[in-house]
Amino acid sequence: MVKSREWSRKTREEVITLHRKGNGYKKIAKMLNIPRETIGSIIRKFKAKGTVETLPGRGRKKMLTSTAVRYLKRRVEKSPRVTAEELRKDLSDAGTEVAQTIRRTLRNEGLHARTPRRTPLLSPKNKKSRLQYAKSHVDKPQKFWDSVLWTDETKLELFGPWINAMFGGGRTRPMKKRTPCLL
């Protein structure tokens, strides 16, 4: 039968101490109010392993090896806009068939998906003209600025839909393109 709970280290040590003093399984079970089968399994484990400590190596094993994790991290740092689906295809021969596993692994490695800042690409000529404009208008009175409606006509989406990039690496995906309102 599967273990439904784990007994404290102190209780397990007490079972071993009572057993060494010559008490039988039934007597120990009555004294500590623990099932007899449990007493037997604690003593068997102690005889086999020599300890009552909870040993490592329990639970589900990781799907990705440390080599695969290092490969993912290197690949993402080299090309931050690679998608989790592309990474999954690369690792499909290693047995990883779920892109979510790759995303979770990259997050655990400190690589989180971020949308890059949308900044206009300014040429040196544009930078110079903007600076000149700012310098010429720095001393204008507040009344002048109250009458200004719009001072910049920068296009926010320069090269089509923006995608997430992993800063530190990771999964990318295209942002949903919004359809314009026709009203």
Short mmCIF file of N, CA and C in Angstrom, two decimals:
data_model
loop_
_atom_site.label_atom_id
_atom_site.label_comp_id
_atom_site.label_asym_id
_atom_site.label_seq_id
_atom_site.Cartn_x
_atom_site.Cartn_y
_atom_site.Cartn_z
N MET A 1 0.84 -1.18 0.00
CA MET A 1 0.00 0.00 0.00
C MET A 1 0.88 1.25 0.00
N VAL A 2 0.41 2.28 -0.64
CA VAL A 2 1.16 3.52 -0.76
C VAL A 2 1.12 4.29 0.56
N LYS A 3 2.25 4.94 0.88
CA LYS A 3 2.29 5.74 2.11
C LYS A 3 1.39 6.95 1.95
N SER A 4 0.55 7.19 2.96
CA SER A 4 -0.33 8.34 2.89
C SER A 4 0.24 9.53 3.66
N ARG A 5 1.18 9.26 4.56
CA ARG A 5 1.82 10.35 5.29
C ARG A 5 3.20 9.89 5.72
N GLU A 6 3.99 10.85 6.12
CA GLU A 6 5.35 10.53 6.56
C GLU A 6 5.45 10.85 8.04
N TRP A 7 6.02 9.94 8.81
CA TRP A 7 6.17 10.14 10.25
C TRP A 7 7.37 11.03 10.51
N SER A 8 7.31 11.77 11.60
CA SER A 8 8.41 12.70 11.92
C SER A 8 9.69 11.92 12.21
N ARG A 9 10.79 12.61 12.07
CA ARG A 9 12.10 11.98 12.31
C ARG A 9 12.19 11.50 13.76
N LYS A 10 11.67 12.31 14.67
CA LYS A 10 11.70 11.96 16.09
C LYS A 10 10.95 10.64 16.35
N THR A 11 9.78 10.49 15.74
CA THR A 11 8.98 9.27 15.91
C THR A 11 9.73 8.06 15.35
N ARG A 12 10.33 8.23 14.17
CA ARG A 12 11.07 7.11 13.56
C ARG A 12 12.26 6.71 14.43
N GLU A 13 12.96 7.70 14.98
CA GLU A 13 14.09 7.39 15.87
C GLU A 13 13.61 6.66 17.13
N GLU A 14 12.44 7.07 17.62
CA GLU A 14 11.88 6.42 18.81
C GLU A 14 11.54 4.95 18.52
N VAL A 15 11.01 4.68 17.32
CA VAL A 15 10.71 3.30 16.92
C VAL A 15 11.99 2.46 16.92
N ILE A 16 13.07 2.99 16.35
CA ILE A 16 14.34 2.27 16.28
C ILE A 16 14.90 2.04 17.69
N THR A 17 14.81 3.04 18.54
CA THR A 17 15.30 2.91 19.92
C THR A 17 14.55 1.80 20.66
N LEU A 18 13.23 1.80 20.56
CA LEU A 18 12.42 0.77 21.23
C LEU A 18 12.72 -0.62 20.66
N HIS A 19 12.95 -0.70 19.36
CA HIS A 19 13.27 -2.00 18.73
C HIS A 19 14.62 -2.52 19.23
N ARG A 20 15.59 -1.61 19.36
CA ARG A 20 16.92 -2.01 19.85
C ARG A 20 16.86 -2.49 21.31
N LYS A 21 15.89 -1.96 22.05
CA LYS A 21 15.74 -2.39 23.45
C LYS A 21 15.07 -3.76 23.55
N GLY A 22 14.67 -4.32 22.42
CA GLY A 22 14.11 -5.68 22.42
C GLY A 22 12.60 -5.74 22.36
N ASN A 23 11.93 -4.64 22.15
CA ASN A 23 10.46 -4.64 22.03
C ASN A 23 10.04 -5.16 20.66
N GLY A 24 8.92 -5.86 20.61
CA GLY A 24 8.39 -6.39 19.35
C GLY A 24 7.57 -5.34 18.61
N TYR A 25 7.22 -5.67 17.35
CA TYR A 25 6.48 -4.73 16.51
C TYR A 25 5.13 -4.38 17.13
N LYS A 26 4.41 -5.38 17.63
CA LYS A 26 3.08 -5.13 18.20
C LYS A 26 3.16 -4.21 19.42
N LYS A 27 4.15 -4.47 20.27
CA LYS A 27 4.30 -3.68 21.49
C LYS A 27 4.64 -2.22 21.16
N ILE A 28 5.57 -2.03 20.21
CA ILE A 28 5.94 -0.67 19.78
C ILE A 28 4.71 0.03 19.19
N ALA A 29 3.95 -0.71 18.38
CA ALA A 29 2.76 -0.14 17.74
C ALA A 29 1.76 0.35 18.79
N LYS A 30 1.55 -0.44 19.84
CA LYS A 30 0.62 -0.03 20.89
C LYS A 30 1.15 1.16 21.68
N MET A 31 2.47 1.14 21.98
CA MET A 31 3.07 2.21 22.78
C MET A 31 2.99 3.56 22.06
N LEU A 32 3.26 3.56 20.75
CA LEU A 32 3.32 4.82 19.99
C LEU A 32 2.04 5.13 19.21
N ASN A 33 1.09 4.19 19.24
CA ASN A 33 -0.17 4.35 18.50
C ASN A 33 0.10 4.55 17.00
N ILE A 34 0.93 3.66 16.47
CA ILE A 34 1.29 3.67 15.04
C ILE A 34 0.95 2.28 14.51
N PRO A 35 0.47 2.15 13.26
CA PRO A 35 0.17 0.82 12.71
C PRO A 35 1.41 -0.10 12.71
N ARG A 36 1.15 -1.39 12.92
CA ARG A 36 2.24 -2.36 12.99
C ARG A 36 3.01 -2.43 11.68
N GLU A 37 2.31 -2.32 10.56
CA GLU A 37 2.97 -2.35 9.24
C GLU A 37 3.95 -1.19 9.11
N THR A 38 3.59 -0.04 9.64
CA THR A 38 4.46 1.13 9.58
C THR A 38 5.71 0.90 10.41
N ILE A 39 5.55 0.29 11.58
CA ILE A 39 6.70 -0.02 12.43
C ILE A 39 7.66 -0.91 11.65
N GLY A 40 7.10 -1.92 10.99
CA GLY A 40 7.92 -2.84 10.20
C GLY A 40 8.66 -2.14 9.07
N SER A 41 7.98 -1.23 8.37
CA SER A 41 8.63 -0.54 7.25
C SER A 41 9.72 0.40 7.74
N ILE A 42 9.52 1.05 8.88
CA ILE A 42 10.56 1.94 9.44
C ILE A 42 11.79 1.13 9.82
N ILE A 43 11.58 -0.02 10.45
CA ILE A 43 12.71 -0.85 10.87
C ILE A 43 13.41 -1.46 9.66
N ARG A 44 12.65 -1.92 8.65
CA ARG A 44 13.26 -2.47 7.42
C ARG A 44 14.11 -1.41 6.72
N LYS A 45 13.59 -0.20 6.64
CA LYS A 45 14.34 0.88 5.99
C LYS A 45 15.62 1.16 6.76
N PHE A 46 15.54 1.17 8.08
CA PHE A 46 16.73 1.44 8.89
C PHE A 46 17.78 0.35 8.68
N LYS A 47 17.34 -0.91 8.62
CA LYS A 47 18.29 -2.01 8.40
C LYS A 47 18.92 -1.94 7.01
N ALA A 48 18.15 -1.54 6.02
CA ALA A 48 18.66 -1.48 4.64
C ALA A 48 19.54 -0.26 4.41
N LYS A 49 19.12 0.90 4.87
CA LYS A 49 19.82 2.15 4.58
C LYS A 49 20.71 2.64 5.72
N GLY A 50 20.45 2.16 6.94
CA GLY A 50 21.25 2.59 8.08
C GLY A 50 20.89 3.95 8.62
N THR A 51 19.75 4.49 8.19
CA THR A 51 19.33 5.81 8.65
C THR A 51 17.81 5.89 8.65
N VAL A 52 17.28 6.82 9.42
CA VAL A 52 15.84 7.08 9.41
C VAL A 52 15.53 8.40 8.69
N GLU A 53 16.57 9.02 8.12
CA GLU A 53 16.40 10.29 7.40
C GLU A 53 15.53 10.08 6.15
N THR A 54 14.87 11.14 5.72
CA THR A 54 14.16 11.12 4.45
C THR A 54 15.20 11.26 3.35
N LEU A 55 15.31 10.25 2.50
CA LEU A 55 16.35 10.24 1.48
C LEU A 55 15.92 11.02 0.25
N PRO A 56 16.89 11.60 -0.46
CA PRO A 56 16.55 12.34 -1.68
C PRO A 56 16.18 11.38 -2.81
N GLY A 57 15.69 11.94 -3.90
CA GLY A 57 15.41 11.14 -5.08
C GLY A 57 13.96 10.71 -5.17
N ARG A 58 13.10 11.35 -4.39
CA ARG A 58 11.69 11.01 -4.46
C ARG A 58 10.99 12.03 -5.33
N GLY A 59 9.87 11.66 -5.85
CA GLY A 59 9.11 12.57 -6.70
C GLY A 59 9.42 12.36 -8.16
N ARG A 60 8.71 13.06 -8.99
CA ARG A 60 8.86 12.90 -10.42
C ARG A 60 10.20 13.46 -10.87
N LYS A 61 10.84 12.75 -11.78
CA LYS A 61 12.12 13.18 -12.32
C LYS A 61 11.89 14.30 -13.34
N LYS A 62 12.90 15.14 -13.52
CA LYS A 62 12.80 16.25 -14.46
C LYS A 62 12.80 15.73 -15.89
N MET A 63 12.03 16.42 -16.74
CA MET A 63 11.95 16.02 -18.14
C MET A 63 13.20 16.44 -18.91
N LEU A 64 13.81 17.56 -18.51
CA LEU A 64 14.98 18.06 -19.22
C LEU A 64 16.24 17.79 -18.42
N THR A 65 17.26 17.33 -19.10
CA THR A 65 18.55 17.11 -18.44
C THR A 65 19.24 18.46 -18.27
N SER A 66 20.28 18.49 -17.46
CA SER A 66 21.02 19.74 -17.26
C SER A 66 21.67 20.19 -18.57
N THR A 67 22.06 19.24 -19.41
CA THR A 67 22.64 19.58 -20.71
C THR A 67 21.61 20.29 -21.58
N ALA A 68 20.38 19.78 -21.60
CA ALA A 68 19.32 20.39 -22.39
C ALA A 68 18.99 21.79 -21.88
N VAL A 69 19.01 21.97 -20.58
CA VAL A 69 18.73 23.30 -19.99
C VAL A 69 19.82 24.28 -20.41
N ARG A 70 21.08 23.84 -20.36
CA ARG A 70 22.18 24.72 -20.78
C ARG A 70 22.06 25.07 -22.26
N TYR A 71 21.66 24.09 -23.09
CA TYR A 71 21.47 24.33 -24.51
C TYR A 71 20.38 25.39 -24.72
N LEU A 72 19.25 25.23 -24.02
CA LEU A 72 18.15 26.19 -24.15
C LEU A 72 18.60 27.59 -23.78
N LYS A 73 19.30 27.69 -22.67
CA LYS A 73 19.75 29.00 -22.19
C LYS A 73 20.70 29.65 -23.20
N ARG A 74 21.63 28.86 -23.72
CA ARG A 74 22.58 29.39 -24.72
C ARG A 74 21.85 29.83 -25.98
N ARG A 75 20.90 29.01 -26.43
CA ARG A 75 20.18 29.31 -27.66
C ARG A 75 19.36 30.60 -27.52
N VAL A 76 18.74 30.78 -26.35
CA VAL A 76 17.91 31.96 -26.12
C VAL A 76 18.77 33.20 -25.97
N GLU A 77 19.91 33.08 -25.31
CA GLU A 77 20.79 34.25 -25.17
C GLU A 77 21.35 34.66 -26.53
N LYS A 78 21.55 33.69 -27.41
CA LYS A 78 22.07 33.98 -28.75
C LYS A 78 21.00 34.65 -29.61
N SER A 79 19.76 34.14 -29.56
CA SER A 79 18.67 34.73 -30.33
C SER A 79 17.44 34.87 -29.43
N PRO A 80 17.27 36.04 -28.78
CA PRO A 80 16.20 36.23 -27.79
C PRO A 80 14.79 36.13 -28.35
N ARG A 81 14.61 36.23 -29.65
CA ARG A 81 13.26 36.21 -30.21
C ARG A 81 12.82 34.83 -30.68
N VAL A 82 13.57 33.81 -30.33
CA VAL A 82 13.19 32.45 -30.70
C VAL A 82 11.96 32.04 -29.89
N THR A 83 11.04 31.29 -30.51
CA THR A 83 9.81 30.91 -29.82
C THR A 83 10.00 29.59 -29.08
N ALA A 84 9.14 29.38 -28.11
CA ALA A 84 9.18 28.13 -27.34
C ALA A 84 8.85 26.95 -28.24
N GLU A 85 8.02 27.18 -29.24
CA GLU A 85 7.66 26.11 -30.17
C GLU A 85 8.87 25.69 -31.00
N GLU A 86 9.68 26.67 -31.42
CA GLU A 86 10.91 26.33 -32.16
C GLU A 86 11.88 25.56 -31.27
N LEU A 87 11.99 25.98 -30.02
CA LEU A 87 12.87 25.27 -29.09
C LEU A 87 12.36 23.85 -28.84
N ARG A 88 11.05 23.69 -28.79
CA ARG A 88 10.47 22.37 -28.58
C ARG A 88 10.81 21.45 -29.74
N LYS A 89 10.75 21.99 -30.96
CA LYS A 89 11.10 21.18 -32.13
C LYS A 89 12.56 20.75 -32.07
N ASP A 90 13.42 21.65 -31.59
CA ASP A 90 14.84 21.30 -31.46
C ASP A 90 15.04 20.17 -30.46
N LEU A 91 14.26 20.18 -29.39
CA LEU A 91 14.44 19.20 -28.31
C LEU A 91 13.50 18.00 -28.42
N SER A 92 12.74 17.89 -29.51
CA SER A 92 11.76 16.80 -29.59
C SER A 92 12.44 15.43 -29.58
N ASP A 93 13.66 15.34 -30.11
CA ASP A 93 14.36 14.06 -30.07
C ASP A 93 14.80 13.70 -28.66
N ALA A 94 14.88 14.69 -27.76
CA ALA A 94 15.25 14.42 -26.37
C ALA A 94 14.04 14.02 -25.53
N GLY A 95 12.85 14.01 -26.14
CA GLY A 95 11.66 13.56 -25.43
C GLY A 95 10.80 14.68 -24.88
N THR A 96 11.16 15.93 -25.11
CA THR A 96 10.36 17.05 -24.62
C THR A 96 9.36 17.42 -25.70
N GLU A 97 8.09 17.16 -25.42
CA GLU A 97 7.05 17.42 -26.41
C GLU A 97 6.14 18.57 -26.02
N VAL A 98 6.43 19.24 -24.91
CA VAL A 98 5.54 20.30 -24.43
C VAL A 98 6.30 21.61 -24.34
N ALA A 99 5.81 22.62 -25.06
CA ALA A 99 6.47 23.93 -25.06
C ALA A 99 6.39 24.59 -23.69
N GLN A 100 5.32 24.28 -22.93
CA GLN A 100 5.16 24.88 -21.60
C GLN A 100 6.30 24.46 -20.67
N THR A 101 6.79 23.23 -20.82
CA THR A 101 7.93 22.76 -20.02
C THR A 101 9.14 23.64 -20.29
N ILE A 102 9.35 23.99 -21.55
CA ILE A 102 10.49 24.83 -21.93
C ILE A 102 10.32 26.23 -21.35
N ARG A 103 9.11 26.78 -21.42
CA ARG A 103 8.87 28.11 -20.86
C ARG A 103 9.15 28.13 -19.36
N ARG A 104 8.64 27.12 -18.66
CA ARG A 104 8.83 27.04 -17.21
C ARG A 104 10.31 26.91 -16.87
N THR A 105 11.02 26.09 -17.63
CA THR A 105 12.46 25.90 -17.39
C THR A 105 13.21 27.20 -17.57
N LEU A 106 12.89 27.95 -18.62
CA LEU A 106 13.56 29.22 -18.87
C LEU A 106 13.25 30.24 -17.78
N ARG A 107 12.01 30.25 -17.30
CA ARG A 107 11.67 31.15 -16.19
C ARG A 107 12.46 30.78 -14.94
N ASN A 108 12.60 29.49 -14.68
CA ASN A 108 13.39 29.04 -13.52
C ASN A 108 14.85 29.42 -13.66
N GLU A 109 15.32 29.56 -14.89
CA GLU A 109 16.71 29.97 -15.14
C GLU A 109 16.86 31.50 -15.12
N GLY A 110 15.77 32.22 -14.85
CA GLY A 110 15.83 33.68 -14.76
C GLY A 110 15.62 34.39 -16.07
N LEU A 111 15.07 33.71 -17.07
CA LEU A 111 14.83 34.30 -18.37
C LEU A 111 13.33 34.50 -18.55
N HIS A 112 12.88 35.75 -18.56
CA HIS A 112 11.46 36.05 -18.60
C HIS A 112 11.11 36.79 -19.88
N ALA A 113 9.93 36.50 -20.45
CA ALA A 113 9.48 37.15 -21.68
C ALA A 113 9.12 38.60 -21.38
N ARG A 114 9.63 39.49 -22.16
CA ARG A 114 9.33 40.91 -22.01
C ARG A 114 9.08 41.50 -23.40
N THR A 115 8.21 42.47 -23.46
CA THR A 115 7.99 43.18 -24.71
C THR A 115 9.04 44.28 -24.81
N PRO A 116 9.78 44.33 -25.93
CA PRO A 116 10.81 45.37 -26.04
C PRO A 116 10.19 46.77 -26.06
N ARG A 117 10.94 47.72 -25.54
CA ARG A 117 10.48 49.10 -25.51
C ARG A 117 10.33 49.60 -26.94
N ARG A 118 9.24 50.27 -27.20
CA ARG A 118 9.00 50.78 -28.55
C ARG A 118 9.60 52.18 -28.67
N THR A 119 10.78 52.25 -29.19
CA THR A 119 11.42 53.55 -29.38
C THR A 119 11.63 53.78 -30.86
N PRO A 120 11.41 54.98 -31.32
CA PRO A 120 11.62 55.24 -32.75
C PRO A 120 13.10 55.19 -33.09
N LEU A 121 13.39 54.68 -34.28
CA LEU A 121 14.77 54.65 -34.75
C LEU A 121 15.08 56.02 -35.35
N LEU A 122 15.89 56.79 -34.68
CA LEU A 122 16.22 58.13 -35.13
C LEU A 122 17.59 58.15 -35.78
N SER A 123 17.66 58.78 -36.94
CA SER A 123 18.95 58.94 -37.59
C SER A 123 19.69 60.10 -36.91
N PRO A 124 21.00 60.19 -37.09
CA PRO A 124 21.73 61.33 -36.50
C PRO A 124 21.16 62.68 -36.94
N LYS A 125 20.66 62.76 -38.19
CA LYS A 125 20.08 64.00 -38.70
C LYS A 125 18.81 64.35 -37.90
N ASN A 126 17.95 63.33 -37.64
CA ASN A 126 16.73 63.57 -36.87
C ASN A 126 17.04 63.98 -35.45
N LYS A 127 18.03 63.34 -34.84
CA LYS A 127 18.42 63.68 -33.47
C LYS A 127 18.88 65.13 -33.40
N LYS A 128 19.66 65.53 -34.38
CA LYS A 128 20.20 66.90 -34.41
C LYS A 128 19.06 67.91 -34.56
N SER A 129 18.12 67.63 -35.47
CA SER A 129 17.02 68.57 -35.69
C SER A 129 16.09 68.64 -34.47
N ARG A 130 15.87 67.53 -33.80
CA ARG A 130 15.05 67.53 -32.58
C ARG A 130 15.71 68.34 -31.47
N LEU A 131 17.02 68.17 -31.31
CA LEU A 131 17.75 68.92 -30.30
C LEU A 131 17.69 70.42 -30.60
N GLN A 132 17.86 70.76 -31.87
CA GLN A 132 17.80 72.17 -32.27
C GLN A 132 16.41 72.75 -31.97
N TYR A 133 15.36 71.99 -32.27
CA TYR A 133 13.99 72.44 -32.00
C TYR A 133 13.79 72.65 -30.49
N ALA A 134 14.28 71.70 -29.69
CA ALA A 134 14.11 71.80 -28.24
C ALA A 134 14.84 73.02 -27.69
N LYS A 135 16.05 73.27 -28.18
CA LYS A 135 16.82 74.43 -27.71
C LYS A 135 16.15 75.74 -28.10
N SER A 136 15.56 75.78 -29.29
CA SER A 136 14.94 77.03 -29.74
C SER A 136 13.63 77.31 -29.00
N HIS A 137 13.00 76.28 -28.44
CA HIS A 137 11.72 76.47 -27.76
C HIS A 137 11.79 76.36 -26.25
N VAL A 138 12.99 76.27 -25.69
CA VAL A 138 13.12 76.06 -24.26
C VAL A 138 12.66 77.27 -23.44
N ASP A 139 12.81 78.47 -23.98
CA ASP A 139 12.46 79.68 -23.23
C ASP A 139 11.09 80.25 -23.58
N LYS A 140 10.27 79.51 -24.26
CA LYS A 140 8.94 80.00 -24.63
C LYS A 140 8.07 80.09 -23.37
N PRO A 141 7.19 81.09 -23.29
CA PRO A 141 6.33 81.24 -22.10
C PRO A 141 5.24 80.15 -22.07
N GLN A 142 4.63 79.98 -20.92
CA GLN A 142 3.60 78.95 -20.73
C GLN A 142 2.40 79.20 -21.65
N LYS A 143 2.09 80.47 -21.92
CA LYS A 143 0.96 80.80 -22.78
C LYS A 143 1.15 80.19 -24.18
N PHE A 144 2.38 80.20 -24.67
CA PHE A 144 2.69 79.61 -25.97
C PHE A 144 2.38 78.10 -25.95
N TRP A 145 2.79 77.41 -24.88
CA TRP A 145 2.62 75.95 -24.80
C TRP A 145 1.16 75.57 -24.59
N ASP A 146 0.35 76.48 -24.00
CA ASP A 146 -1.07 76.20 -23.83
C ASP A 146 -1.80 76.12 -25.16
N SER A 147 -1.28 76.80 -26.18
CA SER A 147 -1.94 76.80 -27.49
C SER A 147 -1.46 75.67 -28.40
N VAL A 148 -0.45 74.90 -27.98
CA VAL A 148 0.07 73.81 -28.80
C VAL A 148 -0.83 72.59 -28.64
N LEU A 149 -1.25 72.01 -29.77
CA LEU A 149 -2.10 70.82 -29.73
C LEU A 149 -1.27 69.53 -29.77
N TRP A 150 -0.27 69.48 -30.64
CA TRP A 150 0.52 68.25 -30.84
C TRP A 150 1.92 68.64 -31.27
N THR A 151 2.93 68.01 -30.66
CA THR A 151 4.30 68.41 -30.99
C THR A 151 5.12 67.31 -31.62
N ASP A 152 4.61 66.09 -31.67
CA ASP A 152 5.41 64.98 -32.19
C ASP A 152 4.53 64.07 -33.03
N GLU A 153 5.03 63.66 -34.16
CA GLU A 153 4.27 62.78 -35.04
C GLU A 153 5.00 61.47 -35.25
N THR A 154 5.58 60.93 -34.20
CA THR A 154 6.32 59.68 -34.31
C THR A 154 5.34 58.52 -34.45
N LYS A 155 5.61 57.64 -35.40
CA LYS A 155 4.80 56.45 -35.57
C LYS A 155 5.22 55.44 -34.52
N LEU A 156 4.26 54.88 -33.79
CA LEU A 156 4.60 53.95 -32.72
C LEU A 156 4.96 52.56 -33.24
N GLU A 157 4.31 52.10 -34.31
CA GLU A 157 4.59 50.77 -34.81
C GLU A 157 5.39 50.91 -36.10
N LEU A 158 6.71 50.79 -35.99
CA LEU A 158 7.57 51.07 -37.12
C LEU A 158 7.64 49.94 -38.15
N PHE A 159 7.75 48.69 -37.68
CA PHE A 159 7.99 47.59 -38.61
C PHE A 159 6.99 46.46 -38.46
N GLY A 160 5.74 46.75 -38.25
CA GLY A 160 4.74 45.70 -38.13
C GLY A 160 4.52 45.29 -36.69
N PRO A 161 3.85 44.15 -36.49
CA PRO A 161 3.52 43.75 -35.12
C PRO A 161 4.76 43.45 -34.29
N TRP A 162 4.76 43.99 -33.09
CA TRP A 162 5.88 43.77 -32.17
C TRP A 162 5.72 42.42 -31.51
N ILE A 163 6.82 41.82 -31.17
CA ILE A 163 6.76 40.53 -30.49
C ILE A 163 7.51 40.62 -29.18
N ASN A 164 7.18 39.69 -28.28
CA ASN A 164 7.89 39.63 -27.01
C ASN A 164 9.29 39.09 -27.25
N ALA A 165 10.21 39.54 -26.46
CA ALA A 165 11.56 39.00 -26.50
C ALA A 165 11.94 38.64 -25.08
N MET A 166 12.78 37.63 -24.94
CA MET A 166 13.22 37.24 -23.61
C MET A 166 14.44 38.08 -23.29
N PHE A 167 14.31 38.96 -22.33
CA PHE A 167 15.46 39.71 -21.89
C PHE A 167 16.07 38.88 -20.81
N GLY A 168 17.16 38.33 -21.13
CA GLY A 168 17.66 37.22 -20.38
C GLY A 168 17.27 35.99 -21.16
N GLY A 169 16.41 36.10 -22.16
CA GLY A 169 16.11 34.98 -23.04
C GLY A 169 14.68 34.52 -22.94
N GLY A 170 14.30 33.56 -23.77
CA GLY A 170 13.05 32.86 -23.63
C GLY A 170 12.12 32.91 -24.80
N ARG A 171 10.87 32.64 -24.53
CA ARG A 171 9.86 32.46 -25.54
C ARG A 171 9.38 33.80 -26.09
N THR A 172 9.08 33.82 -27.35
CA THR A 172 8.50 35.01 -27.95
C THR A 172 7.22 34.61 -28.66
N ARG A 173 6.32 35.55 -28.80
CA ARG A 173 5.10 35.28 -29.54
C ARG A 173 4.60 36.60 -30.11
N PRO A 174 3.97 36.56 -31.29
CA PRO A 174 3.46 37.81 -31.86
C PRO A 174 2.32 38.35 -31.01
N MET A 175 2.28 39.66 -30.91
CA MET A 175 1.16 40.28 -30.21
C MET A 175 -0.05 40.25 -31.12
N LYS A 176 -1.24 40.21 -30.55
CA LYS A 176 -2.45 40.20 -31.36
C LYS A 176 -2.60 41.55 -32.04
N LYS A 177 -2.84 41.51 -33.33
CA LYS A 177 -3.02 42.75 -34.06
C LYS A 177 -4.47 43.20 -33.89
N ARG A 178 -4.67 44.43 -33.50
CA ARG A 178 -6.02 44.94 -33.29
C ARG A 178 -6.59 45.45 -34.61
N THR A 179 -7.86 45.16 -34.82
CA THR A 179 -8.51 45.68 -36.01
C THR A 179 -9.05 47.07 -35.68
N PRO A 180 -8.95 48.01 -36.62
CA PRO A 180 -9.41 49.37 -36.33
C PRO A 180 -10.93 49.42 -36.20
N CYS A 181 -11.39 50.31 -35.37
CA CYS A 181 -12.82 50.51 -35.17
C CYS A 181 -13.37 51.29 -36.36
N LEU A 182 -14.47 50.84 -36.93
CA LEU A 182 -15.02 51.48 -38.12
C LEU A 182 -16.13 52.48 -37.81
N LEU A 183 -16.40 52.74 -36.56
CA LEU A 183 -17.46 53.69 -36.22
C LEU A 183 -17.00 55.11 -36.28
#
